[in-house]
Amino acid sequence: MSKNVAFPFPGLVKGMWVTLKALFKKAPVTMYPDVQEIPVPRARGVISLDVDACTVCMLCARECPDWCIYIEGHKEEQPPSKPGGKPRVRATLDRFDIDYGLCMYCGICVEVCPFDALFWSPEYEYSETDVINLLHNKERLTEWLATVPEPPALER
Amino acid sequence: MEFVDNFWFQLVLKLAGILGVVLTGALVVIYAELKIGSHMQTRIGPYYAGGRWGWAQPLADGLKFLQKEDLSPTGSDRTVYGFAPYVVMMATIAVFVVVPFGPDMVGANLDLGAFYLLAISSLSVLGVLMAGWSSANKYSLIGGLRAAAQLIAYELPLVLAVVAVVIQAGTMSLNGIVDAQQQTWFTIGSFNISAPFIIQGQILGFAIFMIAAVAELSRIPFDMPIAESELTMGYLTEYSGIRFTMFFLGEYASMISLSAIAATLYLGGYAVPGVHGNIVNLLGPGVLLTKVAILVFVIIWIRWTWPRLREDQLQTLAWTWLIPLALLNIAIVSIFKVVF
């Protein structure tokens, strides 16, 4: 039974040395409520929505692993672009809610959006005392749009 | 001043002193564990409780535990279940009766001090087994049985290590053992050199004693009885409120008591080499508590560094390594005692 047991001597002492060094090092902790943490520019803080770009295709809601996106929309008739033409139909967004109480910040909705309507913003200060307030409606999601960093330059 | 010599007055005084030292000490050790552990993991740990560095965190935790409902599970043996934490606590505190804080600052200077110590400290096994059996919970039962197996296995090297010290000192009284470490070991010219037993060749015994002591405490790396990934919390699973607090305080108090025993037996107790006379009575408690603090730090340090042993590795370590080594230690010490 104890044939294969290696005597763990140097390893144990090495471990003790590591923890002793850590004890006297300054802990890399940001004291958050007193000191603001500065996230990296591309941090996944909150998802913002560009309402004008959204076509109510529902791809984000369908791909969401947590089913935390709620979308409702209706079709509106638009006048024809040329006189005598056929009237066009355009999908309009009525409701776009993300429940941040459920969201796990995977970013699949941002990836999957074919019309670039969803963006990551590094903002993170939207904690609430009531869980119902974590359901952000489309107006609130649009507010985050101002905080979205500029996209990186295109590769040539 | 005749009331000072009154037996009951002295008893109350000693009781208050021991309870004060043990319970305050336990709170301090809990705080030390929180802070040292978190800094070893490059965290900060408690920070806001009490205003500065979270010094009031153990008190706040204690008050929180006291507010909790004192549950006992259906089917549990209420009497045994309720009494178990107090058995553990009592066994821990009773150890301090014989631990000398100074030449005269001792609860009772028993001639069989070392024997009393080992007997009373093994009583806590009973409390643990009571808790495990009476909880009517399989995690508790397995935890309690593991604890019993472990404590019995490690009681042996502990006792055998102490036997070597008793042989070297020639007495079982703890005051006598401290005095023996104050005696002249050898002389250089006209200087009388005295040294604690750890320097006088008891280094192996000290190592065995400390390993066995950590196992008696069932702390990491020997915490299979409460291995949370396997047994939830072992024999503590069903406990809440004040009874859990008792177990919790008991664990930290027994860290202090075992460290105090180790300091007394191996590190010279309250004595400093070369210092004699009345001043020792004054310095004694401070010196002993400093030695205890160092040992407690090492125990905490080990906890936050090493992984848990497996049950069979634990038993292998005790029966095939520690006990033979302890017997060897006794043989060597006896030979040196007889020859020199």
Coordinates of C-alpha atoms in Angstrom, one line a residue:
Chain A
M1 CA 0.0 0.0 0.0
S2 CA 2.7 2.5 1.0
K3 CA 5.1 1.3 -1.7
N4 CA 4.3 4.1 -4.1
V5 CA 4.2 6.9 -1.4
A6 CA 7.1 9.3 -2.1
F7 CA 8.4 11.1 0.9
P8 CA 7.1 14.6 0.4
F9 CA 9.9 16.4 2.2
P10 CA 11.1 19.1 -0.2
G11 CA 7.6 19.9 -1.5
L12 CA 6.1 20.5 2.0
V13 CA 8.9 22.9 3.0
K14 CA 8.7 24.7 -0.4
G15 CA 4.9 25.2 0.2
M16 CA 5.6 26.6 3.6
W17 CA 8.1 29.1 2.1
V18 CA 5.5 30.1 -0.5
T19 CA 2.8 30.9 2.1
L20 CA 5.3 32.7 4.3
K21 CA 6.4 35.0 1.5
A22 CA 2.7 35.6 0.6
L23 CA 2.1 36.5 4.3
F24 CA 4.5 39.5 4.1
K25 CA 3.6 40.6 0.7
K26 CA 1.0 43.4 0.2
A27 CA -2.3 41.8 -0.8
P28 CA -3.3 43.1 -4.3
V29 CA -6.8 44.1 -3.2
T30 CA -8.7 47.2 -4.3
M31 CA -10.8 48.4 -1.3
Y32 CA -13.8 48.7 -3.6
P33 CA -16.4 51.0 -2.0
D34 CA -13.6 53.4 -0.9
V35 CA -11.4 53.0 -4.0
Q36 CA -12.8 52.7 -7.5
E37 CA -11.7 49.7 -9.4
I38 CA -10.7 50.5 -12.9
P39 CA -11.6 47.7 -15.2
V40 CA -9.8 46.9 -18.4
P41 CA -11.3 48.7 -21.4
R42 CA -12.9 45.6 -22.9
A43 CA -14.2 44.3 -19.6
R44 CA -17.6 42.5 -19.7
G45 CA -19.4 44.9 -17.4
V46 CA -22.9 45.3 -18.8
I47 CA -24.5 44.8 -22.2
S48 CA -25.8 47.9 -24.0
L49 CA -28.4 48.0 -26.8
D50 CA -28.5 50.1 -30.0
V51 CA -32.3 50.2 -30.5
D52 CA -32.1 51.5 -34.1
A53 CA -29.8 48.7 -35.2
C54 CA -32.0 46.0 -33.8
T55 CA -34.3 44.1 -36.2
V56 CA -36.1 42.0 -33.7
C57 CA -34.6 38.9 -35.2
M58 CA -34.6 37.2 -31.8
L59 CA -31.3 35.4 -32.4
C60 CA -29.9 36.8 -29.1
A61 CA -32.9 35.6 -27.1
R62 CA -32.7 32.2 -28.7
E63 CA -29.0 31.7 -28.2
C64 CA -29.0 33.0 -24.6
P65 CA -28.1 30.0 -22.4
D66 CA -29.9 31.5 -19.4
W67 CA -32.9 32.7 -21.3
C68 CA -32.5 36.1 -19.7
I69 CA -33.4 38.2 -22.8
Y70 CA -37.1 39.1 -23.3
I71 CA -38.0 40.6 -26.7
E72 CA -41.3 41.7 -28.1
G73 CA -42.0 43.5 -31.4
H74 CA -44.5 44.2 -34.0
K75 CA -44.5 45.0 -37.7
E76 CA -45.2 48.4 -39.0
E77 CA -46.1 49.3 -42.6
Q78 CA -43.7 51.8 -44.2
P79 CA -44.6 53.9 -47.2
P80 CA -43.1 52.6 -50.5
S81 CA -39.7 54.0 -51.3
K82 CA -40.7 54.9 -54.9
P83 CA -44.2 56.3 -55.8
G84 CA -46.3 53.4 -57.0
G85 CA -44.1 50.8 -55.3
K86 CA -45.1 48.1 -52.8
P87 CA -45.4 49.3 -49.2
R88 CA -42.6 47.9 -47.0
V89 CA -42.9 46.2 -43.6
R90 CA -40.5 47.0 -40.8
A91 CA -40.1 45.2 -37.5
T92 CA -40.3 47.6 -34.5
L93 CA -39.0 46.8 -31.1
D94 CA -41.5 47.1 -28.2
R95 CA -39.7 45.5 -25.4
F96 CA -36.0 44.4 -25.0
D97 CA -35.2 43.4 -21.4
I98 CA -32.1 41.7 -20.0
D99 CA -32.4 40.2 -16.6
Y100 CA -29.0 40.7 -15.0
G101 CA -30.1 38.6 -12.1
L102 CA -29.9 35.6 -14.5
C103 CA -27.3 36.8 -17.0
M104 CA -23.9 35.0 -16.7
Y105 CA -22.0 37.4 -18.8
C106 CA -21.1 34.8 -21.5
G107 CA -21.5 37.3 -24.3
I108 CA -23.1 34.9 -26.7
C109 CA -25.8 37.5 -27.5
V110 CA -23.2 40.1 -28.4
E111 CA -21.4 37.6 -30.6
V112 CA -24.5 36.3 -32.4
C113 CA -26.1 39.7 -33.2
P114 CA -26.0 40.0 -37.0
F115 CA -26.7 43.7 -37.0
D116 CA -24.3 44.9 -34.3
A117 CA -27.0 46.0 -31.9
L118 CA -25.4 44.7 -28.7
F119 CA -22.1 45.9 -27.2
W120 CA -20.1 45.2 -24.1
S121 CA -19.6 48.1 -21.8
P122 CA -17.1 48.1 -18.9
E123 CA -19.5 49.7 -16.5
Y124 CA -20.2 47.5 -13.4
E125 CA -21.9 49.7 -10.8
Y126 CA -25.5 48.7 -11.1
S127 CA -26.2 46.6 -8.1
E128 CA -29.6 46.9 -6.6
T129 CA -31.3 46.2 -3.2
D130 CA -34.3 44.6 -4.9
V131 CA -33.7 41.9 -7.5
I132 CA -36.6 43.1 -9.7
N133 CA -34.5 46.2 -10.5
L134 CA -31.9 44.0 -12.2
L135 CA -34.3 43.6 -15.1
H136 CA -33.0 46.4 -17.4
N137 CA -35.5 47.6 -20.0
K138 CA -34.5 48.9 -23.5
E139 CA -34.3 52.5 -22.3
R140 CA -31.8 51.6 -19.5
L141 CA -29.9 49.4 -21.9
T142 CA -29.6 52.2 -24.4
E143 CA -28.2 54.5 -21.7
W144 CA -25.2 52.1 -21.4
L145 CA -24.4 52.8 -25.1
A146 CA -22.6 56.0 -24.3
T147 CA -20.1 54.1 -22.2
V148 CA -19.2 51.6 -24.9
P149 CA -15.5 52.0 -25.9
E150 CA -14.6 52.7 -29.5
P151 CA -14.1 49.5 -31.5
P152 CA -10.6 48.6 -32.5
A153 CA -9.5 49.6 -35.9
L154 CA -10.2 47.2 -38.8
E155 CA -7.4 44.9 -39.9
R156 CA -6.2 45.5 -43.4
Chain B
M1 CA -4.5 39.2 54.5
E2 CA -5.7 35.9 55.8
F3 CA -8.5 35.7 53.1
V4 CA -5.8 35.4 50.4
D5 CA -4.8 32.0 51.8
N6 CA -8.5 30.9 51.8
F7 CA -8.9 27.8 49.6
W8 CA -12.1 29.0 48.0
F9 CA -10.8 32.5 47.3
Q10 CA -7.8 31.0 45.6
L11 CA -10.0 28.6 43.7
V12 CA -12.2 31.3 42.3
L13 CA -9.2 33.4 41.5
K14 CA -7.5 30.6 39.6
L15 CA -10.8 29.6 37.8
A16 CA -11.3 33.2 36.7
G17 CA -7.7 33.5 35.6
I18 CA -7.7 30.3 33.6
L19 CA -11.1 31.0 32.0
G20 CA -10.1 34.5 31.1
V21 CA -6.8 33.4 29.6
V22 CA -8.3 30.5 27.7
L23 CA -11.4 32.2 26.3
T24 CA -9.6 35.5 25.4
G25 CA -6.8 33.5 24.0
A26 CA -9.2 31.5 21.9
L27 CA -10.7 34.7 20.4
V28 CA -7.2 36.1 19.7
V29 CA -6.2 32.8 18.0
I30 CA -9.4 32.9 15.9
Y31 CA -8.6 36.5 14.8
A32 CA -5.0 35.5 14.1
E33 CA -6.2 32.6 12.0
L34 CA -8.6 34.8 10.0
K35 CA -5.9 37.4 9.3
I36 CA -2.9 35.2 8.8
G37 CA -4.9 32.8 6.6
S38 CA -6.2 35.5 4.4
H39 CA -2.8 37.2 4.0
M40 CA -1.3 33.8 3.1
Q41 CA -3.8 33.6 0.3
T42 CA -3.0 37.2 -0.7
R43 CA -6.4 38.4 0.7
I44 CA -7.0 41.0 3.4
G45 CA -9.6 39.2 5.6
P46 CA -11.8 41.0 8.1
Y47 CA -11.3 44.7 7.7
Y48 CA -14.3 46.7 8.8
A49 CA -15.6 45.1 12.0
G50 CA -14.5 47.1 15.0
G51 CA -13.2 50.0 13.0
R52 CA -9.7 49.0 12.3
W53 CA -8.3 45.8 10.8
G54 CA -11.5 44.0 11.7
W55 CA -10.3 43.3 15.3
A56 CA -13.9 42.7 16.4
Q57 CA -14.6 40.0 13.9
P58 CA -14.4 37.0 16.3
L59 CA -16.7 38.8 18.7
A60 CA -19.2 39.6 16.0
D61 CA -19.1 36.0 14.8
G62 CA -19.6 34.8 18.4
L63 CA -22.6 37.0 18.9
K64 CA -24.0 35.9 15.6
F65 CA -23.7 32.2 16.7
L66 CA -25.4 33.0 19.9
Q67 CA -28.4 34.4 18.1
K68 CA -28.8 31.2 16.0
E69 CA -31.5 28.7 16.8
D70 CA -30.2 25.8 18.8
L71 CA -31.4 22.9 16.7
S72 CA -31.4 19.2 17.4
P73 CA -32.3 16.8 14.7
T74 CA -35.3 14.4 14.9
G75 CA -34.2 11.0 16.2
S76 CA -31.1 12.5 18.0
D77 CA -30.3 11.5 21.6
R78 CA -31.1 14.9 23.1
T79 CA -29.2 14.5 26.4
V80 CA -26.0 13.2 24.9
Y81 CA -26.3 15.6 21.9
G82 CA -26.6 18.6 24.2
F83 CA -23.9 17.6 26.5
A84 CA -21.2 16.6 24.0
P85 CA -19.8 20.1 23.3
Y86 CA -19.4 20.8 27.0
V87 CA -17.4 17.6 27.4
V88 CA -15.0 18.7 24.7
M89 CA -14.7 22.2 26.2
M90 CA -14.3 20.9 29.7
A91 CA -11.5 18.5 28.7
T92 CA -9.7 21.4 27.0
I93 CA -10.0 23.8 29.9
A94 CA -9.1 21.2 32.5
V95 CA -5.7 20.8 30.9
F96 CA -4.8 24.3 32.2
V97 CA -5.0 23.1 35.8
V98 CA -1.5 21.8 35.6
V99 CA 0.1 24.1 33.1
P100 CA 2.5 26.4 35.0
F101 CA 2.6 30.1 34.1
G102 CA 5.3 30.7 36.6
P103 CA 6.9 29.0 39.6
D104 CA 3.9 29.8 41.8
M105 CA 1.3 30.6 39.1
V106 CA -0.1 27.1 38.6
G107 CA -3.6 25.8 39.2
A108 CA -2.3 22.7 41.0
N109 CA 1.2 21.4 41.0
L110 CA 0.4 17.8 40.7
D111 CA 3.1 15.2 41.1
L112 CA 1.5 13.3 38.3
G113 CA 1.1 16.4 36.1
A114 CA 2.1 14.9 32.8
F115 CA -0.1 11.8 33.5
Y116 CA -3.1 14.0 34.4
L117 CA -2.5 16.0 31.3
L118 CA -2.6 13.1 28.9
A119 CA -5.5 11.5 30.6
I120 CA -7.7 14.6 30.6
S121 CA -6.8 15.6 27.1
S122 CA -7.9 12.3 25.7
L123 CA -11.4 12.9 27.3
S124 CA -12.2 15.1 24.4
V125 CA -12.4 11.9 22.2
L126 CA -15.4 11.0 24.3
G127 CA -17.1 14.3 23.5
V128 CA -16.5 13.9 19.8
L129 CA -17.7 10.4 19.7
M130 CA -20.8 11.4 21.7
A131 CA -21.5 14.2 19.2
G132 CA -21.0 11.9 16.2
W133 CA -23.2 9.1 17.6
S134 CA -26.1 11.2 19.0
S135 CA -26.6 13.4 16.0
A136 CA -28.6 10.7 14.1
N137 CA -26.8 11.6 10.9
K138 CA -24.6 9.5 8.8
Y139 CA -22.0 12.2 8.2
S140 CA -21.8 12.8 11.9
L141 CA -21.4 9.1 12.6
I142 CA -18.7 8.6 10.1
G143 CA -17.0 11.8 11.2
G144 CA -17.2 10.7 14.8
L145 CA -15.8 7.3 14.1
R146 CA -13.0 8.7 12.0
A147 CA -12.2 11.1 14.8
A148 CA -12.1 8.3 17.3
A149 CA -9.8 6.2 15.2
Q150 CA -7.6 9.2 14.5
L151 CA -7.4 10.4 18.1
I152 CA -6.7 6.9 19.4
A153 CA -4.0 6.4 16.8
Y154 CA -2.3 9.7 17.6
E155 CA -2.7 9.5 21.4
L156 CA 0.0 6.8 21.3
P157 CA 2.9 8.8 19.8
L158 CA 1.8 11.8 21.9
V159 CA 2.1 9.7 25.1
L160 CA 5.3 8.0 24.0
A161 CA 6.9 11.4 23.2
V162 CA 5.9 12.7 26.6
V163 CA 7.4 9.6 28.2
A164 CA 10.8 10.4 26.8
V165 CA 10.6 13.9 28.4
V166 CA 9.5 12.4 31.7
I167 CA 12.5 10.1 31.6
Q168 CA 14.9 12.9 30.8
A169 CA 13.4 15.2 33.5
G170 CA 13.0 12.4 36.1
T171 CA 9.7 13.8 37.2
M172 CA 6.1 14.0 36.1
S173 CA 5.3 17.3 37.7
L174 CA 5.2 20.0 35.0
N175 CA 6.9 22.5 37.4
G176 CA 9.5 19.8 37.9
I177 CA 10.0 19.4 34.2
V178 CA 10.5 23.2 33.7
D179 CA 12.9 23.2 36.7
A180 CA 14.8 20.3 35.0
Q181 CA 15.3 22.5 31.9
Q182 CA 16.7 25.2 34.2
Q183 CA 19.3 22.9 35.7
T184 CA 22.9 23.2 34.5
W185 CA 23.4 21.2 31.4
F186 CA 27.1 21.6 31.2
T187 CA 29.6 24.3 32.2
I188 CA 32.0 26.3 30.1
G189 CA 34.6 27.6 32.5
S190 CA 32.5 29.2 35.2
F191 CA 29.4 29.6 33.0
N192 CA 26.5 27.3 33.7
I193 CA 24.7 26.5 30.5
S194 CA 21.1 25.4 30.7
A195 CA 18.9 24.7 27.8
P196 CA 15.3 23.6 27.1
F197 CA 14.8 19.9 26.2
I198 CA 14.4 20.6 22.5
I199 CA 18.1 21.5 22.4
Q200 CA 19.0 18.8 24.8
G201 CA 18.4 16.1 22.2
Q202 CA 14.6 16.1 22.2
I203 CA 14.1 17.5 18.7
L204 CA 12.7 14.2 17.4
G205 CA 10.4 14.0 20.3
F206 CA 9.3 17.6 19.8
A207 CA 8.5 16.9 16.1
I208 CA 6.5 13.7 17.0
F209 CA 4.7 15.6 19.7
M210 CA 3.7 18.5 17.4
I211 CA 2.6 16.2 14.5
A212 CA 0.5 14.2 17.0
A213 CA -0.8 17.4 18.6
V214 CA -2.0 18.7 15.2
A215 CA -3.7 15.4 14.6
E216 CA -5.3 15.5 18.0
L217 CA -6.7 18.9 17.1
S218 CA -8.0 17.3 13.8
R219 CA -6.8 20.3 11.9
I220 CA -5.4 20.3 8.4
P221 CA -3.5 18.2 7.3
F222 CA -5.3 15.8 9.7
D223 CA -8.9 17.0 9.4
M224 CA -10.5 13.9 7.9
P225 CA -13.1 13.8 10.8
I226 CA -14.6 17.1 9.5
A227 CA -13.5 16.8 5.9
E228 CA -16.0 19.1 4.4
S229 CA -15.8 17.8 0.8
E230 CA -16.6 14.3 2.0
L231 CA -18.5 14.6 5.2
T232 CA -20.1 18.0 5.1
M233 CA -18.7 18.9 8.6
G234 CA -18.3 15.5 10.2
Y235 CA -19.5 15.3 13.8
L236 CA -20.2 19.1 13.7
T237 CA -22.8 18.8 10.9
E238 CA -25.9 19.1 13.0
Y239 CA -24.7 21.6 15.6
S240 CA -25.7 25.2 15.5
G241 CA -25.9 28.1 17.8
I242 CA -24.2 28.1 21.2
R243 CA -23.3 24.4 21.0
F244 CA -21.4 24.9 17.7
T245 CA -19.7 27.9 19.4
M246 CA -18.6 25.6 22.2
F247 CA -17.0 23.2 19.7
F248 CA -15.5 26.1 17.8
L249 CA -14.0 27.8 20.9
G250 CA -12.9 24.4 22.1
E251 CA -10.9 23.7 19.0
Y252 CA -9.0 27.0 19.3
A253 CA -8.7 26.7 23.1
S254 CA -7.2 23.2 22.6
M255 CA -4.7 24.7 20.1
I256 CA -3.6 27.0 23.0
S257 CA -3.6 24.1 25.5
L258 CA -1.6 21.7 23.3
S259 CA 0.9 24.5 22.4
A260 CA 1.2 25.4 26.1
I261 CA 2.0 21.7 26.9
A262 CA 4.5 21.6 24.1
A263 CA 6.1 24.8 25.2
T264 CA 6.3 23.5 28.8
L265 CA 7.7 20.1 27.9
Y266 CA 10.1 21.1 25.2
L267 CA 10.7 24.8 25.1
G268 CA 11.3 25.5 28.7
G269 CA 7.9 26.7 29.7
Y270 CA 7.8 29.9 31.6
A271 CA 11.6 29.9 32.1
V272 CA 14.2 31.8 30.2
P273 CA 17.7 30.2 30.3
G274 CA 20.0 32.1 32.7
V275 CA 17.2 34.0 34.5
H276 CA 16.5 33.0 38.1
G277 CA 14.8 34.3 41.2
N278 CA 11.6 36.2 41.8
I279 CA 11.6 37.9 38.4
V280 CA 10.6 34.6 36.8
N281 CA 7.2 34.8 38.5
L282 CA 6.7 38.2 36.9
L283 CA 8.0 37.3 33.4
G284 CA 6.6 33.8 33.4
P285 CA 3.2 34.3 31.8
G286 CA 4.6 36.5 29.1
V287 CA 7.4 34.1 28.3
L288 CA 5.0 31.1 28.1
L289 CA 2.4 33.0 26.1
T290 CA 5.1 34.1 23.6
K291 CA 6.2 30.5 23.1
V292 CA 2.6 29.5 22.8
A293 CA 2.0 32.2 20.2
I294 CA 5.0 30.9 18.1
L295 CA 3.7 27.3 18.2
V296 CA 0.1 28.5 17.4
F297 CA 1.5 30.4 14.4
V298 CA 3.2 27.3 13.1
I299 CA 0.0 25.3 13.4
I300 CA -2.0 28.0 11.5
W301 CA 0.8 28.3 9.0
I302 CA 0.6 24.5 8.3
R303 CA -3.2 24.7 8.0
W304 CA -3.0 27.3 5.2
T305 CA -0.3 25.5 3.3
W306 CA -0.7 21.7 3.3
P307 CA -3.3 19.6 1.7
R308 CA -5.4 17.0 3.6
L309 CA -4.1 13.5 4.1
R310 CA -6.1 10.5 3.1
E311 CA -7.5 8.3 5.8
D312 CA -5.2 5.4 5.1
Q313 CA -2.2 7.7 4.8
L314 CA -3.0 9.1 8.2
Q315 CA -3.1 5.7 9.9
T316 CA 0.1 4.6 8.0
L317 CA 1.9 7.7 9.3
A318 CA 0.8 7.1 12.9
W319 CA 1.4 3.3 13.1
T320 CA 4.4 2.8 10.9
W321 CA 6.3 6.0 11.4
L322 CA 5.5 8.0 14.5
I323 CA 5.0 5.1 17.0
P324 CA 8.3 3.3 16.1
L325 CA 10.2 6.6 16.0
A326 CA 8.7 7.6 19.4
L327 CA 9.8 4.2 20.8
L328 CA 13.3 4.7 19.3
N329 CA 13.3 8.2 20.9
I330 CA 12.5 6.7 24.3
A331 CA 15.3 4.1 23.9
I332 CA 17.9 6.7 23.0
V333 CA 16.8 9.1 25.8
S334 CA 16.9 6.2 28.3
I335 CA 20.4 5.1 27.2
F336 CA 21.7 8.7 27.5
K337 CA 20.0 9.1 30.8
V338 CA 21.7 6.0 32.2
V339 CA 25.1 6.4 30.6
F340 CA 25.7 10.1 31.3

